[in-house]
Amino acid sequence: MSRLIVVSNRVSMPTPDAAQGGLAVALQAALRESGGLWFGWSGRTVEEFNGSVSFEEIDGVRSAVVDLEPQDVDEYYNGFANRTLWPLFHYRIDLAKYNRSFGSGYERVNKRFAEPLHVMIEPGDTVWINDYHLIPIASQLREHGVKNRIGFFLHTPWPPTRLLVSLPYHERLVRTIFAYDVIGFQTEEWLESFLHYCVNELGGSVDGEYVTVDDMTLRAVVCPIGIDFKNFLQASKTKAAQDLSERMRVSLRQLSMIVGVDRLDYSKGLEERLNSFEHYLNTHEEAHRSVVLIQVAPPSRGQVEQYQHVREKLNEMAGRINGAFAEVDWTPIRYVNRGYSRDELTALYSAAKVGLVTPLRDGMNLVAKEFVAAQDPEDPGVLVLSRFAGAAAQMKEALIVNPYAPEEVADAIQKAMTMPLAERKRRHQALLEGVRTQDVHWWREKFVNLIEETPHTEPAE
Ligand code: ADQ
């Protein structure tokens, strides 16, 4: 195994409370094994960018981070990454902002990252870049003469060509991807969209896993991310999990619980979900005073105005629906604007009869997999899953729904609530098998192997 260099916008170092996401844990394990390094933005700003790197080592994991200027953060992070690419990649061109300064800030920051990074890369290292913040960084590294194998994994969807061409300079962005040796997607659908663009907009050709544009060739593969299954099971046995389980038991009494857990983001379909739940309440009198929806949605990206709007809208909707349906002894929606630790999440998931995972568009969605992992195999809850989540490609035994259709989601909730035990067990067993075997470690090994076995070829002069 060669030394691994992981690059992502933010770096996650091991923490003593072990309350970390599966992705962070899996990448840390890979770095520990290979004696590698995790490079990214520190999350801090300095008045003037100076390229100085802060190194740290915790529990066998080494990191290197740089500070950015406030203007960098505005244009690169809050601008091009989260106001332009995120909405565009989630098919929301109505929300995408195409501001020229965002594009140049994005290119500038990728250049700024590549400066100190290229010096740290030694011959033989394998380089793994993550996500839409850093698409052009490989082309910058190549300009510095880096000839290592470099892979890119996109955690979000890749949009259809007809939407992508709405981005000014789309071709310039996509061409930089050919500086990589491998690109990985969560699903066939996103891979197909990417290949469609390469063929139809760049005149490329596809041969098996390889796509060639002019004299540049790239291996494009599907490699779906999973959760840290073992760790997740352990989390359900901790004191924090047991304590919350007990509190849930007392507070739910005879109520059947539906759970939603999401970052507060318009791509997660939260407004549509509340609409669907309202429709369910309107059409199922028997659910009144017997069903509760617990929706956990901590705010994210608060500096971007669309996130402020969605937050206001949800507050308003939850208040209105509760006002219309609540009784003195029952509130239909418990809407919670804070995050919970992984330990506590296991307790929330396992207390629920139904998991509602209904994004309008999602690269994968790990909440769907966590919900399945947390269920009691002898009396499992039912997953209601949007067909537009990448997870739906793997999790076919869930109740698959169109999140835009409130009647369909309400029917699925009803079906889940009344599903016989034998069918629940059958569906859960099949889902669990996938979540257990194709976990985050499987994903990480698969993707690193793909990069390691793909030789780097320089374009012909
Ligand atoms: P996200 O959009 O952040 O990630 P998701 O996969 O749903 O989405 O969640 C990632 C993690 O955040 C999960 O482990 C989940 O438990 C945690 N989380 C979410 N809401 C939470 C809450 N309310 N409280 C506490 N924790 C919460 C991006 C892509 C996804 C892709 C992942 C990984 O958008 O499609 O699945 O990367 O590739």
Coordinates of C-alpha atoms and ligand atoms in Angstrom, one line a residue:
M1 CA 0.0 0.0 0.0
S2 CA 1.4 3.4 -1.0
R3 CA 1.2 6.5 1.2
L4 CA -2.2 8.1 1.0
I5 CA -2.8 11.9 0.7
V6 CA -6.4 12.8 1.3
V7 CA -7.6 16.2 0.4
S8 CA -11.0 17.7 1.3
N9 CA -12.3 21.2 2.0
R10 CA -12.3 20.5 5.8
V11 CA -10.2 18.1 7.7
S12 CA -11.6 15.8 10.5
M13 CA -9.1 14.8 13.1
P14 CA -9.7 12.1 15.7
T15 CA -11.5 13.4 18.8
P16 CA -11.6 11.9 22.3
D17 CA -15.4 11.7 22.5
A18 CA -15.5 9.5 19.3
A19 CA -18.6 11.3 18.1
Q20 CA -17.4 11.4 14.5
G21 CA -19.0 10.5 11.2
G22 CA -18.2 7.3 9.5
L23 CA -16.4 9.0 6.6
A24 CA -14.0 10.7 9.0
V25 CA -13.3 7.5 10.8
A26 CA -12.7 5.5 7.6
L27 CA -10.3 8.1 6.2
Q28 CA -8.5 8.4 9.4
A29 CA -8.0 4.6 9.5
A30 CA -6.6 4.7 5.9
L31 CA -4.2 7.5 6.8
R32 CA -3.0 5.6 9.9
E33 CA -2.4 2.4 8.0
S34 CA -0.5 4.2 5.2
G35 CA 1.3 6.8 7.2
G36 CA -0.5 9.4 5.1
L37 CA -1.7 13.0 5.5
W38 CA -5.0 14.8 5.4
F39 CA -4.9 18.3 3.7
G40 CA -7.5 21.0 3.7
W41 CA -8.7 24.4 4.9
S42 CA -8.3 25.1 8.6
G43 CA -11.8 26.8 8.8
R44 CA -9.9 29.9 9.9
T45 CA -9.2 33.2 8.1
V46 CA -6.2 35.4 7.9
E47 CA -6.0 39.0 6.6
E48 CA -3.6 38.1 3.9
F49 CA -3.1 34.6 2.5
N50 CA 0.5 33.5 3.2
G51 CA 0.4 29.7 2.3
S52 CA 1.8 28.7 5.7
V53 CA 0.8 25.2 6.7
S54 CA -0.1 24.1 10.2
F55 CA 0.7 20.4 10.8
E56 CA -0.8 18.3 13.5
E57 CA -0.7 14.6 14.5
I58 CA -3.4 13.1 16.7
D59 CA -3.7 9.4 17.5
G60 CA -1.5 8.4 14.5
V61 CA -3.3 10.7 12.0
R62 CA -1.4 13.6 10.4
S63 CA -3.0 16.7 9.0
A64 CA -1.9 19.8 7.2
V65 CA -4.2 22.8 7.0
V66 CA -4.0 26.3 5.6
D67 CA -5.9 29.5 6.4
L68 CA -7.8 31.5 3.8
E69 CA -8.7 35.2 3.4
P70 CA -12.2 36.3 4.1
Q71 CA -12.7 37.1 0.4
D72 CA -11.6 33.5 -0.4
V73 CA -14.3 32.1 2.0
D74 CA -16.9 34.3 0.5
E75 CA -16.1 33.6 -3.1
Y76 CA -14.9 30.0 -3.0
Y77 CA -16.8 28.4 -0.1
N78 CA -20.0 30.4 0.4
G79 CA -19.9 31.5 -3.3
F80 CA -19.0 29.0 -6.0
A81 CA -19.1 25.8 -3.9
N82 CA -22.3 26.5 -2.0
R83 CA -24.2 29.1 -4.1
T84 CA -23.3 27.8 -7.5
L85 CA -22.2 24.2 -7.6
W86 CA -24.3 22.7 -4.8
P87 CA -27.6 23.9 -6.2
L88 CA -26.6 23.1 -9.7
F89 CA -25.4 19.6 -8.8
H90 CA -28.7 19.1 -7.0
Y91 CA -30.7 20.1 -10.2
R92 CA -31.7 23.5 -8.7
I93 CA -30.6 25.9 -11.4
D94 CA -33.4 28.2 -10.1
L95 CA -31.2 28.7 -7.0
A96 CA -27.8 28.7 -8.5
K97 CA -26.0 32.0 -8.6
Y98 CA -23.6 32.6 -11.4
N99 CA -21.4 35.4 -10.3
R100 CA -18.0 35.8 -12.1
S101 CA -16.2 36.6 -8.9
F102 CA -17.3 33.3 -7.4
G103 CA -15.7 31.4 -10.3
S104 CA -12.4 33.3 -10.1
G105 CA -12.3 32.9 -6.3
Y106 CA -12.9 29.2 -6.7
E107 CA -10.0 28.9 -9.1
R108 CA -7.8 31.1 -6.9
V109 CA -8.4 29.0 -3.8
N110 CA -7.8 25.7 -5.6
K111 CA -4.5 27.3 -6.8
R112 CA -3.7 28.4 -3.3
F113 CA -4.3 24.9 -2.0
A114 CA -2.2 23.3 -4.7
E115 CA 0.9 25.5 -3.9
P116 CA 1.7 24.0 -0.5
L117 CA 0.2 20.6 -1.3
H118 CA 2.4 19.8 -4.3
V119 CA 5.5 20.1 -2.1
M120 CA 4.1 17.5 0.3
I121 CA 3.4 14.9 -2.3
E122 CA 6.2 12.4 -2.8
P123 CA 6.8 10.1 -5.7
G124 CA 4.7 6.9 -5.2
D125 CA 2.0 8.6 -3.0
T126 CA -1.6 8.1 -3.9
V127 CA -3.7 11.3 -3.9
W128 CA -7.4 11.3 -3.2
I129 CA -9.4 14.5 -3.6
N130 CA -12.9 14.8 -2.2
D131 CA -15.9 16.7 -3.5
Y132 CA -17.1 19.6 -5.5
H133 CA -15.1 22.3 -3.7
L134 CA -11.9 21.0 -5.2
I135 CA -12.6 19.9 -8.8
P136 CA -9.7 21.8 -10.5
I137 CA -7.1 21.1 -7.9
A138 CA -5.6 18.1 -9.8
S139 CA -5.0 20.3 -12.9
Q140 CA -3.2 22.7 -10.6
L141 CA -1.1 19.9 -9.2
R142 CA -0.2 18.7 -12.6
E143 CA 1.0 22.2 -13.5
H144 CA 3.4 21.9 -10.6
G145 CA 4.7 18.7 -12.2
V146 CA 2.9 16.2 -10.0
K147 CA 2.8 12.8 -11.8
N148 CA 1.3 10.7 -9.1
R149 CA -2.0 8.8 -9.4
I150 CA -4.8 11.1 -8.4
G151 CA -8.4 10.1 -7.8
F152 CA -11.5 12.3 -7.3
F153 CA -14.6 11.2 -5.5
L154 CA -17.8 13.2 -5.9
H155 CA -20.1 12.9 -2.9
T156 CA -23.0 14.8 -4.6
P157 CA -25.0 13.9 -7.8
W158 CA -23.6 14.9 -11.2
P159 CA -26.3 16.9 -13.0
P160 CA -27.8 16.1 -16.4
T161 CA -26.0 17.8 -19.3
R162 CA -29.0 20.1 -20.0
L163 CA -28.6 21.6 -16.6
L164 CA -24.8 21.7 -16.4
V165 CA -24.6 23.8 -19.6
S166 CA -26.3 26.6 -17.7
L167 CA -23.0 27.1 -15.8
P168 CA -20.8 29.7 -17.6
Y169 CA -17.5 28.1 -18.4
H170 CA -18.8 24.6 -17.8
E171 CA -16.4 23.2 -20.3
R172 CA -13.4 24.8 -18.6
L173 CA -14.5 23.2 -15.3
V174 CA -15.1 19.7 -16.7
R175 CA -11.9 19.6 -18.7
T176 CA -9.9 20.0 -15.5
I177 CA -11.3 16.7 -14.4
F178 CA -9.2 15.0 -17.0
A179 CA -6.1 15.8 -14.9
Y180 CA -7.3 13.0 -12.6
D181 CA -6.7 9.3 -13.3
V182 CA -9.9 8.1 -11.7
I183 CA -13.3 9.7 -10.9
G184 CA -15.8 8.0 -8.6
F185 CA -19.5 8.5 -8.4
Q186 CA -22.1 7.3 -5.9
T187 CA -24.4 5.8 -8.6
E188 CA -24.7 4.7 -12.2
E189 CA -27.1 7.6 -12.8
W190 CA -24.5 10.3 -11.9
L191 CA -21.8 8.4 -13.9
E192 CA -24.1 8.2 -16.9
S193 CA -24.8 12.0 -16.8
F194 CA -21.0 12.6 -16.6
L195 CA -20.3 10.4 -19.6
H196 CA -23.2 12.0 -21.5
Y197 CA -21.6 15.4 -21.0
C198 CA -18.2 14.2 -22.1
V199 CA -19.5 12.6 -25.3
N200 CA -22.0 15.3 -26.2
E201 CA -20.3 18.5 -25.1
L202 CA -16.6 17.6 -25.4
G203 CA -16.8 15.1 -28.3
G204 CA -15.3 12.3 -26.1
S205 CA -15.6 8.6 -26.5
V206 CA -16.3 5.9 -24.0
D207 CA -14.6 2.5 -23.9
G208 CA -15.7 0.4 -20.9
E209 CA -14.7 2.3 -17.8
Y210 CA -12.5 4.7 -19.7
V211 CA -13.5 8.0 -21.2
T212 CA -11.3 9.9 -23.6
V213 CA -11.5 13.5 -24.6
D214 CA -8.9 14.7 -27.1
D215 CA -5.6 13.2 -25.8
M216 CA -6.8 12.8 -22.2
T217 CA -8.1 9.6 -20.7
L218 CA -9.9 9.1 -17.4
R219 CA -11.3 6.0 -15.6
A220 CA -14.9 6.8 -14.4
V221 CA -16.4 4.3 -11.9
V222 CA -19.3 3.8 -9.5
C223 CA -18.3 3.3 -5.9
P224 CA -21.2 3.9 -3.4
I225 CA -20.3 5.1 0.1
G226 CA -21.6 3.3 3.2
I227 CA -21.7 3.8 6.9
D228 CA -19.3 2.6 9.6
F229 CA -21.6 -0.3 10.5
K230 CA -19.7 -1.8 13.4
N231 CA -19.0 1.5 15.0
F232 CA -22.6 2.4 14.6
L233 CA -23.8 -0.7 16.4
Q234 CA -21.3 0.0 19.2
A235 CA -22.7 3.5 19.5
S236 CA -26.1 2.1 20.2
K237 CA -24.8 0.4 23.3
T238 CA -23.3 3.5 24.9
K239 CA -24.7 5.3 28.0
A240 CA -25.8 8.3 25.9
A241 CA -27.7 6.0 23.6
Q242 CA -29.3 4.1 26.5
D243 CA -30.3 7.3 28.3
L244 CA -32.0 8.8 25.3
S245 CA -33.7 5.5 24.6
E246 CA -35.2 5.6 28.0
R247 CA -36.3 9.2 27.6
M248 CA -37.9 8.4 24.3
R249 CA -39.7 5.5 25.8
V250 CA -41.2 7.7 28.5
S251 CA -42.0 10.5 26.2
L252 CA -43.6 8.4 23.4
R253 CA -45.7 6.1 25.6
Q254 CA -48.3 4.8 23.1
L255 CA -47.3 7.0 20.3
S256 CA -45.9 5.5 17.0
M257 CA -42.9 7.6 15.9
I258 CA -41.8 8.6 12.5
V259 CA -38.3 10.0 12.3
G260 CA -36.5 12.4 9.9
V261 CA -32.8 13.4 10.4
D262 CA -31.3 15.8 8.0
R263 CA -29.0 18.8 7.7
L264 CA -31.3 21.8 7.1
D265 CA -30.8 22.0 3.4
Y266 CA -33.3 22.5 0.5
S267 CA -32.0 19.4 -1.2
K268 CA -33.4 17.3 1.6
G269 CA -37.0 17.9 0.7
L270 CA -38.1 19.0 4.2
E271 CA -40.9 21.3 3.1
E272 CA -42.3 18.5 0.8
R273 CA -41.9 16.1 3.7
L274 CA -44.0 18.3 6.1
N275 CA -46.6 18.7 3.3
S276 CA -46.8 14.9 2.9
F277 CA -47.2 14.5 6.7
E278 CA -49.9 17.1 6.7
H279 CA -51.7 15.2 3.9
Y280 CA -51.3 12.0 6.0
L281 CA -52.9 13.6 9.0
N282 CA -55.7 15.0 6.8
T283 CA -56.5 11.6 5.4
H284 CA -55.9 9.4 8.4
E285 CA -58.0 10.4 11.3
E286 CA -56.7 7.3 13.3
A287 CA -53.2 8.8 13.3
H288 CA -54.4 11.8 15.4
R289 CA -53.1 11.4 18.9
S290 CA -51.3 8.2 18.0
V291 CA -48.5 9.2 15.6
V292 CA -45.7 11.7 16.0
L293 CA -43.1 13.0 13.5
I294 CA -39.8 13.8 15.1
Q295 CA -37.8 15.9 12.6
V296 CA -34.2 16.7 13.6
A297 CA -32.7 19.4 11.3
P298 CA -29.7 21.4 12.6
P299 CA -29.0 24.6 10.5
S300 CA -26.1 24.4 8.1
R301 CA -24.5 27.0 5.8
G302 CA -26.2 29.8 7.6
Q303 CA -24.3 32.5 5.6
V304 CA -26.1 31.5 2.4
E305 CA -29.5 33.2 2.2
Q306 CA -31.3 30.2 0.7
Y307 CA -30.6 28.3 3.9
Q308 CA -32.1 31.1 5.9
H309 CA -35.2 31.0 3.8
V310 CA -35.7 27.3 4.1
R311 CA -35.2 27.6 7.9
E312 CA -37.9 30.3 8.1
K313 CA -40.2 28.3 5.9
L314 CA -39.9 25.2 8.0
N315 CA -40.5 27.0 11.3
E316 CA -43.6 28.5 9.8
M317 CA -44.9 25.2 8.4
A318 CA -44.2 23.2 11.6
G319 CA -46.0 25.9 13.6
R320 CA -48.9 26.0 11.2
I321 CA -49.4 22.2 11.1
N322 CA -49.1 21.8 14.8
G323 CA -51.5 24.7 15.3
A324 CA -54.1 23.1 13.1
F325 CA -53.9 19.5 14.4
A326 CA -52.5 19.6 18.0
E327 CA -54.6 18.7 21.0
V328 CA -53.9 19.6 24.6
D329 CA -52.2 16.2 25.1
W330 CA -50.7 15.7 21.6
T331 CA -48.5 17.6 19.2
P332 CA -48.0 15.9 15.8
I333 CA -44.6 17.4 14.9
R334 CA -41.6 17.7 17.2
Y335 CA -39.3 19.9 15.1
V336 CA -35.8 20.1 16.6
N337 CA -33.2 22.6 15.3
R338 CA -30.1 21.0 16.7
G339 CA -27.7 18.1 15.9
Y340 CA -27.4 15.0 18.0
S341 CA -24.4 12.8 18.6
R342 CA -24.1 9.5 16.8
D343 CA -24.8 7.7 20.0
E344 CA -28.0 9.6 20.5
L345 CA -29.0 9.2 16.8
T346 CA -29.0 5.4 17.2
A347 CA -31.5 5.8 20.0
L348 CA -33.7 8.1 17.9
Y349 CA -33.7 5.8 14.9
S350 CA -34.4 2.7 16.9
A351 CA -37.4 4.2 18.7
A352 CA -39.0 4.9 15.3
K353 CA -41.5 2.7 13.4
V354 CA -40.9 4.6 10.2
G355 CA -37.8 6.4 8.8
L356 CA -38.7 9.2 6.4
V357 CA -35.8 9.9 4.1
T358 CA -37.2 11.9 1.3
P359 CA -34.6 14.2 -0.4
L360 CA -35.4 15.8 -3.7
R361 CA -31.9 14.9 -4.8
D362 CA -29.0 13.4 -2.8
G363 CA -25.7 11.9 -3.8
M364 CA -26.2 9.0 -1.5
N365 CA -27.8 9.8 1.9
L366 CA -26.3 8.0 4.8
V367 CA -29.2 8.6 7.1
A368 CA -31.2 5.9 5.2
K369 CA -28.4 3.4 5.9
E370 CA -28.1 4.4 9.6
F371 CA -31.8 4.0 10.1
V372 CA -31.6 0.4 8.8
A373 CA -28.5 -0.3 10.9
A374 CA -30.3 0.9 14.1
Q375 CA -33.4 -1.3 13.8
D376 CA -34.1 -4.3 15.9
P377 CA -34.0 -7.2 13.4
E378 CA -36.7 -9.0 15.4
D379 CA -39.1 -6.0 15.2
P380 CA -37.7 -3.6 12.6
G381 CA -39.1 -0.2 11.5
V382 CA -39.7 0.5 7.9
L383 CA -37.7 2.8 5.6
V384 CA -39.6 5.2 3.3
L385 CA -37.0 6.4 0.8
S386 CA -37.0 8.9 -2.0
R387 CA -36.3 7.6 -5.4
F388 CA -34.0 10.6 -5.9
A389 CA -31.5 9.6 -3.2
G390 CA -28.5 7.8 -4.5
A391 CA -29.2 5.2 -1.8
A392 CA -32.4 4.1 -3.6
A393 CA -30.2 2.4 -6.2
Q394 CA -29.0 0.0 -3.6
M395 CA -31.9 -0.1 -1.1
K396 CA -34.6 -1.5 -3.2
E397 CA -36.5 -3.2 -0.3
A398 CA -37.3 0.2 1.1
L399 CA -40.7 1.7 0.3
I400 CA -39.5 3.9 -2.6
V401 CA -41.4 7.1 -3.1
N402 CA -41.6 10.3 -5.2
P403 CA -41.1 13.0 -2.6
Y404 CA -42.9 15.6 -4.7
A405 CA -46.2 13.6 -4.4
P406 CA -47.7 14.1 -1.0
E407 CA -50.4 11.4 -1.6
E408 CA -47.7 8.8 -2.5
V409 CA -45.6 9.6 0.6
A410 CA -48.7 9.5 2.8
D411 CA -49.7 6.1 1.4
A412 CA -46.2 4.8 2.1
I413 CA -46.4 6.1 5.7
Q414 CA -49.7 4.3 6.1
K415 CA -48.3 1.1 4.5
A416 CA -45.3 1.3 6.8
M417 CA -47.4 1.8 9.9
T418 CA -49.6 -1.2 9.1
M419 CA -47.0 -3.6 7.6
P420 CA -47.1 -7.1 9.0
L421 CA -44.0 -8.2 11.0
A422 CA -43.0 -10.9 8.5
E423 CA -42.8 -8.4 5.6
R424 CA -40.9 -5.9 7.8
K425 CA -38.4 -8.5 8.7
R426 CA -38.0 -9.7 5.2
R427 CA -37.4 -6.2 3.9
H428 CA -35.1 -5.3 6.8
Q429 CA -33.0 -8.4 6.5
A430 CA -32.2 -7.7 2.8
L431 CA -31.4 -4.0 3.5
L432 CA -29.3 -4.8 6.5
E433 CA -27.2 -7.2 4.5
G434 CA -26.2 -4.4 2.0
V435 CA -25.6 -1.9 4.8
R436 CA -23.4 -4.3 6.7
T437 CA -21.3 -5.6 3.8
Q438 CA -20.9 -2.5 1.7
D439 CA -19.8 -0.3 4.6
V440 CA -17.6 2.8 4.6
H441 CA -14.4 0.7 5.0
W442 CA -15.4 -1.4 2.0
W443 CA -16.0 1.8 0.0
R444 CA -12.6 3.3 1.1
E445 CA -10.7 0.2 0.2
K446 CA -12.5 -0.2 -3.1
F447 CA -11.8 3.4 -4.1
V448 CA -8.2 3.5 -3.0
N449 CA -7.6 0.2 -4.9
L450 CA -9.1 1.7 -8.0
I451 CA -6.7 4.7 -7.8
E452 CA -3.7 2.5 -7.1
E453 CA -4.3 0.1 -9.9
T454 CA -4.9 2.8 -12.5
P455 CA -1.6 4.0 -13.9
H456 CA -1.1 7.7 -14.5
T457 CA -0.7 8.6 -18.1
E458 CA 0.5 12.0 -19.3
P459 CA -1.4 13.5 -22.3
A460 CA 0.6 13.3 -25.5
E461 CA 2.6 16.5 -26.3
Ligands
ADQ1 P1 -24.8 15.2 3.6 O1 -25.6 16.0 2.6 O2 -24.3 15.9 4.8 O3 -23.5 14.5 2.8 P2 -26.0 12.6 4.6 O4 -25.4 11.5 3.8 O5 -27.5 12.5 4.7 O6 -25.8 14.0 4.0 O7 -25.5 12.7 6.1 C1 -24.2 12.7 6.5 C2 -24.1 12.4 8.0 O8 -24.5 13.5 8.7 C3 -24.8 11.2 8.5 O9 -23.9 10.4 9.2 C4 -25.8 11.8 9.4 O10 -26.0 11.0 10.6 C5 -25.3 13.1 9.8 N1 -26.5 14.0 10.1 C6 -27.4 14.4 9.2 N2 -28.3 15.1 9.9 C7 -28.0 15.1 11.2 C8 -28.6 15.6 12.3 N3 -29.8 16.3 12.2 N4 -28.0 15.5 13.5 C9 -26.8 14.8 13.6 N5 -26.2 14.2 12.5 C10 -26.8 14.4 11.3 C11 -23.0 14.4 1.5 C12 -24.0 14.1 0.4 C13 -24.7 12.8 0.7 C14 -23.7 11.7 0.9 C15 -22.6 12.1 1.9 C16 -21.5 11.1 2.0 O11 -24.9 15.2 0.2 O12 -25.5 12.5 -0.4 O13 -24.4 10.6 1.4 O14 -22.0 13.3 1.6 O15 -20.9 10.9 0.7

